Each structure stands twice: as C-alpha cells, then as structure tokens.
XYZ file of C-alpha atoms in Angstrom:
622
model
C 6.418 0.355 -86.520
C 3.606 1.205 -89.391
C 3.590 2.241 -92.729
C 4.048 6.060 -93.369
C 0.243 6.201 -93.952
C -0.274 4.353 -90.520
C -2.263 0.928 -90.095
C -5.787 0.642 -89.990
C -8.290 -1.964 -88.729
C -11.742 -2.486 -87.208
C -11.619 -2.213 -83.307
C -12.045 -5.335 -81.304
C -12.239 -5.786 -77.639
C -10.364 -9.172 -76.413
C -11.492 -9.684 -72.849
C -11.818 -13.561 -73.144
C -11.173 -16.655 -74.974
C -14.199 -16.232 -77.325
C -13.086 -12.781 -78.207
C -9.943 -13.944 -78.899
C -10.652 -16.250 -81.314
C -12.878 -13.988 -82.855
C -10.030 -11.612 -83.822
C -7.688 -14.616 -85.001
C -10.206 -16.829 -86.693
C -14.052 -16.154 -86.935
C -14.575 -12.352 -87.036
C -15.447 -11.587 -90.746
C -14.166 -7.844 -90.586
C -10.572 -8.376 -90.485
C -7.918 -6.767 -90.237
C -8.482 -5.923 -86.518
C -6.974 -3.420 -84.087
C -7.004 -5.465 -80.744
C -8.201 -3.564 -77.922
C -7.176 -5.595 -74.499
C -6.210 -4.975 -70.964
C -2.880 -5.998 -69.476
C -3.561 -9.400 -68.504
C -4.187 -10.158 -72.175
C -0.869 -8.622 -73.274
C 1.050 -11.765 -73.104
C 3.949 -13.137 -75.869
C 1.851 -15.904 -76.770
C -1.118 -13.769 -77.562
C 1.010 -11.268 -79.307
C 2.842 -14.172 -81.342
C -0.803 -15.430 -82.048
C -1.593 -11.940 -83.645
C 1.382 -11.647 -85.691
C 1.131 -15.276 -86.968
C -2.815 -14.880 -87.814
C -2.206 -11.805 -90.484
C -5.459 -10.626 -89.345
C -4.142 -7.880 -86.490
C -2.852 -4.587 -87.862
C -2.337 -3.172 -84.388
C -2.708 -3.363 -80.660
C -4.194 -1.022 -78.299
C -3.379 -1.806 -74.622
C -5.637 0.051 -71.892
C -4.732 0.213 -68.141
C -6.235 -2.116 -65.684
C -9.888 -2.405 -65.136
C -10.929 -0.037 -62.649
C -9.376 2.704 -60.675
C -6.443 1.944 -58.452
C -7.154 -2.150 -59.552
C -4.737 -4.402 -58.001
C -5.729 -7.121 -60.144
C -2.309 -7.261 -62.027
C -0.002 -9.293 -60.350
C 2.870 -9.132 -62.907
C 3.739 -7.508 -66.298
C 7.191 -6.840 -67.631
C 8.543 -7.112 -71.385
C 12.030 -7.159 -70.394
C 13.961 -10.479 -70.691
C 13.442 -12.693 -68.052
C 17.325 -12.873 -67.692
C 17.885 -9.182 -67.935
C 21.250 -8.326 -69.871
C 22.584 -11.769 -69.557
C 24.592 -11.402 -72.690
C 26.768 -8.292 -71.080
C 27.421 -10.113 -67.850
C 30.396 -12.133 -66.536
C 29.147 -15.481 -67.293
C 29.484 -17.186 -70.524
C 26.871 -19.000 -72.820
C 27.543 -22.162 -71.336
C 27.405 -21.439 -67.678
C 24.086 -22.352 -65.717
C 24.721 -18.966 -63.818
C 24.057 -16.879 -67.000
C 20.270 -17.080 -66.974
C 18.759 -17.532 -63.665
C 15.385 -16.331 -64.510
C 15.786 -13.197 -62.100
C 13.003 -11.756 -64.095
C 10.377 -14.406 -63.894
C 7.372 -12.445 -65.751
C 9.732 -11.345 -68.312
C 8.431 -11.980 -71.975
C 11.179 -9.938 -73.794
C 8.803 -8.212 -76.289
C 10.610 -5.230 -75.254
C 13.118 -6.786 -77.858
C 11.037 -8.277 -80.739
C 10.627 -6.834 -84.064
C 6.593 -6.953 -84.442
C 5.132 -6.165 -87.822
C 2.230 -3.877 -86.405
C 2.294 -1.120 -83.789
C 1.375 -1.471 -80.064
C 0.164 1.739 -78.347
C -0.854 2.242 -74.742
C -4.012 4.284 -73.797
C -2.815 5.817 -70.298
C -5.787 8.096 -70.398
C -8.670 6.749 -69.007
C -11.080 9.063 -70.874
C -9.612 8.142 -74.096
C -9.796 4.421 -73.043
C -13.602 5.033 -72.491
C -14.047 6.647 -75.771
C -12.635 3.452 -77.335
C -14.850 0.988 -75.502
C -17.932 2.984 -76.377
C -17.276 3.381 -79.584
C -16.787 -0.479 -79.854
C -19.918 -1.089 -77.817
C -21.981 1.059 -80.019
C -20.982 -0.028 -83.261
C -18.672 -3.581 -82.897
C -19.788 -5.530 -79.924
C -21.095 -8.670 -81.518
C -25.048 -9.211 -80.601
C -25.691 -12.977 -79.768
C -22.508 -13.864 -81.263
C -23.278 -12.156 -84.526
C -21.153 -9.750 -86.299
C -22.559 -6.308 -86.530
C -23.047 -4.815 -90.152
C -21.320 -1.871 -91.635
C -20.664 0.721 -90.471
C -18.070 -0.165 -87.906
C -15.661 1.556 -85.224
C -12.297 1.456 -86.666
C -8.812 3.042 -85.736
C -5.787 4.102 -87.403
C -2.203 3.652 -85.592
C 0.748 5.803 -87.144
C 4.152 5.307 -85.762
C 6.187 5.441 -88.695
C 10.373 4.903 -88.216
C 12.953 5.521 -90.857
C 15.603 2.893 -89.529
C 15.518 -0.749 -90.414
C 17.049 -4.130 -89.937
C 19.958 -3.391 -87.375
C 22.279 -1.087 -86.098
C 25.052 -1.116 -88.592
C 22.974 -0.959 -91.418
C 20.946 2.154 -90.070
C 24.369 3.680 -88.931
C 25.612 3.249 -92.696
C 22.361 4.588 -93.951
C 22.736 7.530 -92.013
C 26.669 8.310 -93.194
C 25.094 7.983 -96.716
C 22.341 10.639 -95.958
C 24.659 12.726 -94.237
C 26.951 13.853 -96.723
C 25.617 17.378 -96.229
C 26.074 18.994 -92.395
C 22.625 19.118 -91.028
C 21.079 16.323 -93.167
C 18.560 13.763 -91.659
C 19.602 10.719 -89.694
C 18.083 7.174 -89.793
C 18.992 6.300 -85.969
C 20.894 7.538 -83.246
C 22.835 5.689 -80.550
C 21.073 5.121 -77.065
C 23.078 7.241 -74.587
C 22.781 10.131 -71.960
C 25.387 11.011 -69.372
C 26.515 9.394 -66.150
C 26.575 11.452 -62.777
C 30.200 10.942 -61.076
C 30.801 12.795 -57.545
C 33.912 12.390 -55.132
C 33.258 12.925 -51.490
C 36.599 14.544 -51.131
C 38.789 16.850 -53.600
C 41.460 15.380 -55.346
C 44.702 17.312 -56.201
C 46.004 17.466 -59.996
C 49.242 16.061 -58.630
C 47.613 13.584 -56.388
C 47.229 9.735 -57.524
C 45.725 7.045 -55.478
C 46.971 3.962 -54.657
C 45.833 0.539 -55.476
C 42.654 -0.639 -53.498
C 42.345 2.932 -51.943
C 38.776 3.910 -53.068
C 35.167 2.882 -52.391
C 32.798 3.119 -55.176
C 29.055 3.399 -54.036
C 26.784 2.823 -57.410
C 23.183 2.848 -58.659
C 21.467 3.132 -62.118
C 19.412 6.160 -62.637
C 17.216 4.630 -66.065
C 14.355 2.438 -66.477
C 12.779 0.774 -69.683
C 9.433 0.098 -70.977
C 7.779 -0.815 -74.186
C 5.985 2.346 -74.321
C 7.441 5.703 -75.139
C 7.979 8.199 -72.268
C 6.081 5.873 -69.588
C 9.034 4.321 -67.555
C 8.486 4.972 -64.206
C 11.053 2.329 -62.685
C 10.074 2.750 -59.105
C 11.793 -0.384 -57.903
C 13.927 -1.133 -61.030
C 16.109 1.935 -60.523
C 14.825 4.776 -58.467
C 14.697 3.013 -55.292
C 18.283 2.162 -55.484
C 19.031 5.998 -57.053
C 17.316 7.549 -54.005
C 19.239 5.356 -51.246
C 22.392 6.266 -52.876
C 21.360 9.880 -52.939
C 20.567 9.645 -49.358
C 23.952 8.391 -48.559
C 25.624 11.044 -50.485
C 23.660 13.610 -48.269
C 24.719 11.882 -45.075
C 28.139 11.868 -46.158
C 28.512 15.387 -47.207
C 27.019 16.495 -44.052
C 29.752 14.720 -42.125
C 32.489 15.815 -44.020
C 31.314 19.463 -43.669
C 31.612 18.672 -39.662
C 35.065 17.678 -40.503
C 34.599 13.921 -38.981
C 35.640 11.770 -41.708
C 38.948 10.927 -40.148
C 42.296 10.420 -41.760
C 43.946 7.114 -40.607
C 42.222 4.558 -43.151
C 44.081 3.323 -46.077
C 40.873 4.288 -48.030
C 41.010 7.688 -49.282
C 37.882 8.593 -50.791
C 34.274 7.487 -51.877
C 33.271 7.882 -55.672
C 29.503 7.899 -56.349
C 28.622 6.651 -59.750
C 25.064 7.153 -61.029
C 24.631 5.089 -64.399
C 22.561 5.535 -67.354
C 21.473 3.252 -70.044
C 21.880 0.290 -67.939
C 18.815 -1.317 -69.112
C 20.176 -1.462 -72.676
C 23.358 -3.418 -71.887
C 25.114 -1.653 -69.185
C 25.616 1.102 -71.513
C 26.961 3.836 -68.752
C 28.807 1.331 -66.510
C 30.725 -0.206 -69.647
C 31.817 3.483 -70.716
C 32.984 4.322 -67.422
C 35.218 1.184 -67.331
C 36.208 1.966 -70.825
C 37.466 5.487 -69.964
C 39.276 3.860 -67.034
C 41.419 1.848 -69.375
C 42.013 4.703 -71.569
C 43.237 6.794 -68.710
C 40.381 9.126 -69.229
C 38.857 9.058 -65.951
C 40.011 10.270 -62.479
C 40.591 6.816 -60.880
C 41.365 3.392 -62.384
C 40.248 -0.129 -61.711
C 42.934 -1.082 -59.647
C 42.078 2.144 -57.287
C 39.141 0.427 -56.202
C 39.119 -1.741 -53.087
C 35.103 -1.917 -52.586
C 32.305 -1.637 -54.998
C 28.965 -1.191 -53.439
C 26.058 -1.064 -55.359
C 22.437 -0.434 -54.403
C 19.908 -2.159 -57.015
C 15.970 -2.542 -56.481
C 15.721 -1.294 -53.020
C 12.145 -1.002 -52.322
C 10.888 -2.793 -49.123
C 7.804 -2.148 -47.120
C 7.023 -4.903 -44.919
C 8.025 -5.855 -41.488
C 9.643 -9.298 -42.517
C 11.482 -7.628 -45.603
C 15.014 -8.215 -46.002
C 17.727 -7.020 -48.045
C 20.033 -9.455 -49.210
C 23.797 -8.863 -50.153
C 24.938 -10.765 -53.397
C 28.587 -11.189 -54.480
C 30.497 -12.946 -57.090
C 32.123 -15.932 -55.968
C 35.598 -14.788 -57.277
C 35.485 -11.536 -55.137
C 33.811 -12.099 -51.834
C 34.635 -10.468 -48.501
C 33.271 -11.521 -45.271
C 35.018 -8.230 -43.659
C 32.481 -6.082 -45.923
C 29.429 -8.157 -45.423
C 29.749 -8.558 -41.591
C 30.290 -4.777 -41.277
C 27.093 -4.120 -43.536
C 25.114 -6.690 -41.119
C 26.505 -5.227 -37.909
C 25.356 -1.785 -38.992
C 22.206 -2.767 -40.243
C 21.178 -4.877 -37.127
C 21.712 -1.392 -35.132
C 19.069 0.101 -37.176
C 16.594 -2.847 -36.853
C 17.488 -3.937 -40.458
C 17.760 -7.447 -41.658
C 20.918 -7.602 -44.137
C 21.266 -11.244 -45.172
C 23.313 -13.409 -47.550
C 21.616 -15.638 -50.011
C 21.065 -19.029 -48.676
C 21.641 -20.689 -52.055
C 25.499 -20.933 -53.167
C 24.370 -21.698 -57.184
C 23.267 -18.255 -57.481
C 25.156 -16.186 -59.870
C 25.328 -12.350 -59.439
C 22.259 -10.661 -60.460
C 21.863 -8.184 -63.211
C 23.755 -5.247 -62.171
C 26.498 -2.944 -63.212
C 29.065 -4.631 -61.167
C 29.082 -7.107 -63.932
C 30.713 -4.193 -66.585
C 33.617 -3.941 -63.682
C 34.110 -7.605 -62.759
C 34.554 -8.489 -66.870
C 37.701 -6.357 -66.646
C 38.891 -6.958 -63.135
C 37.610 -10.561 -61.785
C 39.096 -9.913 -58.272
C 37.099 -6.664 -57.651
C 35.336 -6.748 -54.200
C 32.080 -5.964 -55.082
C 28.466 -6.455 -53.594
C 24.884 -5.922 -54.982
C 22.504 -5.216 -52.254
C 18.643 -5.604 -53.448
C 15.568 -6.633 -52.148
C 15.221 -10.186 -53.711
C 17.109 -13.341 -52.826
C 16.567 -15.248 -56.013
C 14.137 -14.083 -58.696
C 13.009 -10.489 -58.349
C 10.502 -9.419 -55.934
C 9.503 -6.837 -58.218
C 7.150 -8.441 -61.090
C 6.939 -5.377 -63.046
C 10.684 -4.783 -63.842
C 11.291 -2.035 -66.425
C 7.592 -1.402 -67.336
C 4.874 0.905 -67.157
C 3.212 -0.577 -64.089
C 6.540 -0.422 -61.716
C 5.281 2.628 -60.124
C 4.842 4.089 -56.707
C 1.594 2.045 -55.916
C 3.154 -1.122 -56.750
C 6.000 -0.884 -54.389
C 3.488 0.756 -51.713
C 4.682 4.137 -51.526
C 2.874 6.766 -50.103
C 3.580 10.481 -49.938
C 4.017 11.562 -46.334
C 3.668 8.041 -44.756
C 6.813 7.545 -42.551
C 5.404 4.556 -40.614
C 7.599 2.107 -39.230
C 7.161 -0.504 -42.084
C 6.730 2.122 -44.863
C 9.032 1.911 -47.867
C 10.573 5.161 -46.684
C 11.656 3.670 -43.577
C 13.209 0.734 -44.998
C 15.255 2.910 -47.579
C 16.192 5.540 -45.189
C 17.237 2.549 -42.883
C 19.142 0.818 -45.679
C 20.659 4.229 -46.656
C 22.143 5.050 -42.848
C 23.351 1.543 -42.514
C 25.504 1.777 -45.612
C 26.648 5.503 -44.585
C 27.842 4.077 -41.433
C 29.583 1.266 -42.826
C 31.337 3.548 -45.076
C 32.126 6.108 -42.396
C 33.982 2.922 -40.517
C 35.849 2.188 -43.534
C 37.139 5.319 -43.977
C 38.054 5.766 -40.277
C 35.706 8.333 -39.098
C 34.727 8.007 -35.148
C 31.406 6.257 -33.885
C 30.231 9.966 -33.102
C 29.882 10.283 -36.751
C 27.331 7.891 -37.451
C 24.039 8.890 -39.000
C 20.523 8.191 -38.339
C 17.680 7.166 -41.304
C 16.663 10.561 -42.775
C 13.119 9.707 -43.431
C 12.106 13.094 -44.870
C 14.701 13.373 -47.130
C 13.923 9.995 -48.563
C 10.143 10.716 -48.620
C 10.579 13.877 -50.894
C 12.842 12.091 -53.181
C 10.629 9.539 -53.777
C 7.823 11.954 -54.315
C 10.134 13.781 -56.716
C 11.306 10.861 -58.561
C 8.112 9.148 -58.762
C 5.009 11.255 -58.645
C 5.802 15.029 -59.447
C 8.891 17.038 -60.596
C 7.202 19.795 -59.359
C 8.333 19.036 -55.818
C 10.122 21.405 -53.163
C 13.513 19.903 -53.722
C 13.393 20.245 -57.466
C 11.685 23.948 -57.667
C 14.339 25.113 -55.315
C 17.200 23.754 -57.352
C 15.609 24.805 -60.645
C 14.292 28.267 -59.130
C 11.019 27.713 -61.137
C 7.849 25.655 -61.121
C 8.132 22.217 -62.872
C 5.955 20.012 -64.681
C 3.255 18.097 -62.085
C 4.564 14.637 -63.286
C 7.626 12.564 -62.956
C 10.168 12.659 -65.308
C 10.735 9.869 -67.719
C 13.609 7.472 -66.833
C 14.195 6.231 -70.532
C 18.152 6.726 -71.497
C 16.833 8.429 -74.765
C 19.511 9.330 -77.421
C 23.026 10.788 -77.226
C 22.795 14.235 -78.547
C 21.404 15.941 -75.625
C 20.937 15.018 -71.839
C 17.429 14.123 -70.425
C 15.659 16.026 -67.728
C 16.034 13.206 -65.466
C 20.261 13.332 -65.363
C 20.247 17.070 -65.193
C 18.002 17.396 -62.150
C 19.675 14.280 -60.492
C 22.975 16.083 -61.322
C 22.045 19.310 -59.419
C 20.754 16.915 -56.628
C 24.156 15.440 -56.412
C 25.762 18.927 -56.390
C 23.317 19.740 -53.582
C 24.363 17.107 -51.312
C 27.910 16.867 -52.140
C 29.015 20.176 -53.423
C 30.683 22.895 -50.794
C 28.629 26.002 -50.009
C 30.533 29.232 -51.117
C 29.407 31.397 -48.079
C 31.332 34.679 -49.320
C 28.891 35.071 -52.066
C 25.457 35.769 -51.626
C 24.230 37.196 -54.987
C 23.280 34.922 -57.630
C 24.999 37.269 -60.518
C 28.348 36.931 -58.921
C 27.835 33.151 -58.543
C 27.016 32.753 -62.093
C 29.920 34.749 -63.217
C 32.476 32.104 -61.636
C 30.319 29.069 -63.328
C 32.954 28.271 -66.017
C 35.921 29.292 -64.187
C 35.445 27.554 -60.726
C 32.080 25.568 -61.368
C 30.030 27.565 -59.294
C 26.318 27.118 -59.612
C 23.434 29.090 -57.802
C 20.701 27.066 -56.392
C 18.527 26.811 -53.427
C 19.170 30.346 -52.889
C 22.988 29.797 -52.517
C 26.223 29.447 -54.323
C 27.554 25.873 -54.649
C 31.229 24.718 -55.620
C 30.406 21.972 -57.982
C 33.879 21.133 -58.759
C 33.257 17.323 -57.115
C 30.530 16.604 -59.368
C 30.689 15.719 -63.205
C 28.598 14.388 -65.928
C 30.342 11.682 -68.171
C 29.134 10.654 -71.294
C 27.013 7.508 -71.369
C 27.489 6.223 -75.065
C 28.703 2.643 -75.634
C 32.259 2.262 -76.517
C 31.099 0.054 -79.683
C 30.467 3.858 -81.066
C 33.978 4.844 -80.483
C 35.949 2.184 -81.846
C 36.810 1.971 -85.469
C 35.942 -1.248 -87.235
C 33.990 -2.379 -84.155
C 32.691 -6.088 -84.510
C 29.268 -5.757 -84.439
C 28.780 -9.353 -83.839
C 31.043 -9.791 -80.577
C 28.806 -8.556 -78.211
C 31.299 -7.164 -76.075
C 29.424 -3.782 -76.032
C 25.681 -2.647 -76.221
C 24.896 -1.292 -79.702
C 21.359 -0.246 -79.189
C 20.265 2.540 -81.441
C 16.720 4.396 -81.570
C 15.393 4.951 -85.096
C 14.272 8.468 -86.194
C 10.467 8.557 -86.005
C 7.627 10.717 -86.905
C 4.666 11.760 -84.511
C 2.801 8.951 -83.280
C -0.876 9.408 -83.539
C -4.221 7.277 -83.010
C -7.407 8.205 -84.713
C -10.563 6.273 -84.414
C -13.558 6.997 -86.967
C -16.847 5.105 -88.245
C -15.816 2.858 -91.119
C -18.400 2.284 -93.770
C -18.478 -1.245 -95.891
C -16.046 -2.028 -98.599
C -18.874 -1.764 -100.948
C -19.854 1.583 -99.768
C -16.495 2.736 -100.328
C -16.432 1.666 -103.848
C -19.667 3.455 -104.363
C -18.638 6.494 -102.832
C -15.308 6.412 -104.887
C -17.114 5.467 -108.155
C -19.743 8.167 -107.478
C -16.819 10.600 -106.961
C -15.238 9.687 -109.958
C -18.472 9.963 -112.148
C -19.073 13.475 -110.809
C -15.635 14.274 -111.537
C -15.761 13.120 -115.074
C -19.088 14.948 -115.659
C -17.716 18.199 -113.962
C -14.755 18.067 -116.504
C -16.902 17.560 -119.323
C -19.123 20.189 -118.209
C -16.381 22.855 -117.623
C -14.883 22.110 -120.925
C -18.596 22.452 -122.743
C -19.377 25.411 -121.028
C -15.608 26.957 -121.608
C -15.903 26.236 -125.536
C -19.263 27.884 -125.903
C -18.142 30.884 -123.795
C -14.951 31.002 -126.028
C -16.890 30.770 -129.152
C -19.314 33.627 -128.156
C -16.224 35.803 -127.401
C -14.915 35.190 -130.830
C -18.213 35.963 -132.591
C -18.554 39.331 -130.716
C -15.061 40.234 -131.468
C -15.570 39.336 -135.335
C -18.781 41.794 -135.137
C -17.047 44.528 -133.516
C -14.104 44.472 -135.963
C -16.685 44.978 -139.050
C -18.330 48.033 -137.480
C -15.259 49.790 -136.134
C -16.157 53.857 -136.400
C -12.929 56.135 -137.713
C -12.065 59.832 -136.788
C -12.732 60.626 -140.368
C -16.302 59.140 -140.402
C -17.348 61.072 -137.610
C-alpha cells in the first residue's frame, strides 16, 4: 500500500546484477521505482529492495517478447499452501511437503511499498521508452536531470490485522451506511444434488458420494488470476461429470439397488485463503444447516489440478493414511484403463495428503474415505500455482485442439472415467457408461480461460459478455462474483431439469421464486437441485472467536481507493526549489501589488465622493 498521496520515485530498469546494484546502492537519484521482468521478481530481490530503504515501489512487466516461454516458474503463494489449515499438526513431517516448490510467500507479506503489474504491453513499452530516453546510464554514468519518474497510488484504509480492522470498522459504523475499513473474504459455494430429496427423507450413514472441486484462484495482483491449472482444470472436470450424470439421470438409467443413494456436487470458493468455502460447509453440517451431514458421506472424490497434455502424463490418486479404500481406487483405475487413462497411486508412502478441500472434512471426520485426484505425484507439476501466469498457454490449451494428447482429451477422459465409476457405485447398468465429451470440455475451458463471451455463457445469460475470462479471486462477502454466478448457471443447465410444458420466458420467470424456475438457453429449467451457500469463514460467525487459534481462515480485504500509475518528467531538487521559490516571490509581489492598487483605487473613489458632496445641486437652486 502507499500513502494517501501515492509514492514517487525515479524509474530504473533492473535487468542484470549491475542495474540491481544501481538501485540498491550506487544510483545517485533515490528513491527509485524498480522496473523489472518476472525473472527478477524473487523473494530475495524484493527483500533487498525493502531493506535498502531506497525503493518506493515496483513495476513488474510481462515476459520479454510475445508468447515468451523463458519463464519456467513463478508463484507468490506459499511453498506449502494452506498448511496451517490442514489435518497435520505443526510437528508432523507431512505438514509441509513443499508441494509448491517455486512458492515464495510474497502473496502474504506486508511490504512497505506498492507493487504493480503492467499487463498491457503498450504501456510497458512507454515505460521502457521513457527510461531509455531520460534515465538509462551512459557508460556507467548517471544521467542528469530531468529524469523519468513514476507515482504509484494504492492507498488502503485497513491496518495491522483482521481483529484490529474489524474493531475499527465497528467504531466507524456507529451510523448505518458509514464507511468500513475492511471486509471478510467470501463469496458463495455451489452445491448441486443429482437426485431430489423429499422434505421427510433422511439419508443413512455412508449413503452419499461427494464430488468436489474449487472455483477460486489467487495472485498477487488484482483482477488477474486465471488459475488455469490451480482451479479451472478441476472445475471443468467436475462440470463435465455433472453433464454426463445429468443425461444418464434423464434417461432413467441410474439404478436403485445400491446402498449409495445420491451424488452431491460441491464447488468451493475461497479455498486459496485457508479453505474458506469447504470449512464453512463442514461447519454448516455440524450446525444442521445443510441437507446432509458428515456421517452421510461414504466417498469424497475431489479433482484438483487436472491439466495434462502429454502422452506419458498420469493422474495420481492421493489418500489420507487414515481413510484409504482399495475398492474405490481399483474401480477408478479399471475405468481409467478402459479409456486409455493412467490413474496411479503415489509410490512414496511418506507423502501426506496434498493441499485440498478434503482437509476441511477430515479435520472433523478422520475416517472419511476421501481421495484427491491430481496431475502431480509429489511437488506440483504446475510451476505457476495461484499466479498471473497460470494461464491457458502454460497448460498447453489451444481452443479447438482435440488431438489425442491435448489437454482437452485428458480432462474429458478423466471426467468420463470418474463418471463411469460413479455410475457403477450407484448401481447403474454397464450400458449407461459414457465416452469422453471433448466438445464440452473444449468449450468450457475456452469460457473460463479465454473469453466469457463464449457460446455456453452467452446462451445462459441471453446476451453478449465481456471478451475476457472472469477473474477467479474470491472477493469479499457482500455480493457474489461473476464467476460464481455463471458457474451456478452452468450447473443448473447440466443438473437442472427441463420444464417441457413451459415454452415462454415470461411464464418461466413468474415461477422463479415459487418453484426455482429459471429461463436460460431458450428453455425453462427447474433449478431446485442447485443451491448457492455462503462461503464465509465460520470465524466471522462465532461470538468471541479466538483469532489466534488458527482453526478457521480469518482473511479480510482492506477498503481501498482507486489504483493509479502515472509517469512524468521530474526535474532536479534544485530546479524544484527554484520553481517553488520563484512562485512564492511572484505570489508575494502579486499580493503587494494588488494591495497597493486596491489602496490607490479606494483613495481615488473617496476623493471623488467628497467632491460630489460639496457641489450637490438642489431643486431650490435650480
């Protein structure tokens, strides 16, 4: 964050060790705004900037050159994401496996200067041009004034920590509508049931299957969190499963002889910040405010980081050592093999459960049989976890590419293998088995990664959308994000039921509140089975919650003013002093001159008035 007026400094491009030394020690024109490429945005260099006292801000640009692949890793999340909120205590060797090896934790650091990302290549070129024209040293010698400078402004109201900013918000909010200082992170979870549940119906223990994924991503920079592998790959896999099972249900092929009675799909929000969404659902289950309870769940199947695009890529089935199921893993592997998909158990027995929403459930029920399916065995295959470069390019996605080793092929195959496993668990006949749906996976990836103005989203919303992907950052709790809203609609399309006797939009909308009808894709759908639940950490619901306990996520976001970056030509200090002094002298002289002229005019008016009074003609004199 910055001061209310913003932080200013002379631009200097950090592109090698010499230019870094210039900013930290030898440059004569500090404070500086460091201009750099991602390869120089490391924890060590940022700490050096902080400790030098010579840096007022950082401007990071995109990789050099169009579609550059020189950057091999970049993640400001922790190397052990969410380890404080998992099932392993602080002394367990499994608590921190460094799953996210490139992670430098800068996402969670409180730094004394602002950091901005210049996503627009044209704007970055302007900065470089200004630096080259005015600032770049000549033969190791500093340029003389004027110099190219920049002002960064990101003033925020909150301070210190969550308890402090909430307390200040309470003080400032004595009157309704008063400004807050910070807001809790939160959005909404999407929960969908494959089959309806009657008001009087209750599920027995171990009779429900949960299929889960996370929706949200994160990054150090506002509004840029593509989360292609971090969350979108798993989300698209589960949405594809929903479509498969919805079609089988409509064909009445689910069967009824199994002890497993239903499938609940759970799409969690806020997972990047201490499992906000999943911890809230578990809390609601314990408070009997959820359709099912923890004891009802037989299997918990989570898809997490599912992007794979090579012929030798495998998916890995991770389990907690306390809740393993050979029956389930054998079934998944069998259905994977039938589709030429390799589903493998990790070789090492020393590995713990990777960061996943399953942790929230196991914390309250350690014997729950749960698995997490990922594209990595040990450390993340995704070297850009929860960061701005975790995009479609990094996972090898090309819209329309449905070749045998494409990311679409692998995700569609995984979705089909999981669907067929679920069908067998539900007692459905072999004839109900599905094949990979590449078209749906391809279009969903395009919608979530490249453009919200895609065919699926346009049909659901009935109008054109912005030609860019929705941000995946969870946001604050007051209003749902566009990502969660549109995902709820996709779930309604795939698991909702078509109302065939209503063909007019107005008739459908009239029954929206009464029967949860929703008009989309040119038809009326009954969306009773799809619900949005609040994804707000239980910490903000409990009176006298112990903020130091670490049981629940307590992340909040500061209220902040508009973020701005401006560049300008800055003269020398002497020139500024001379300009200021000249201005003061001119001001003083102007005030003296105005006072002198004003006094002379008043004297002249007074003299004229006296002369007029002495020669006034009267009617009698005339």
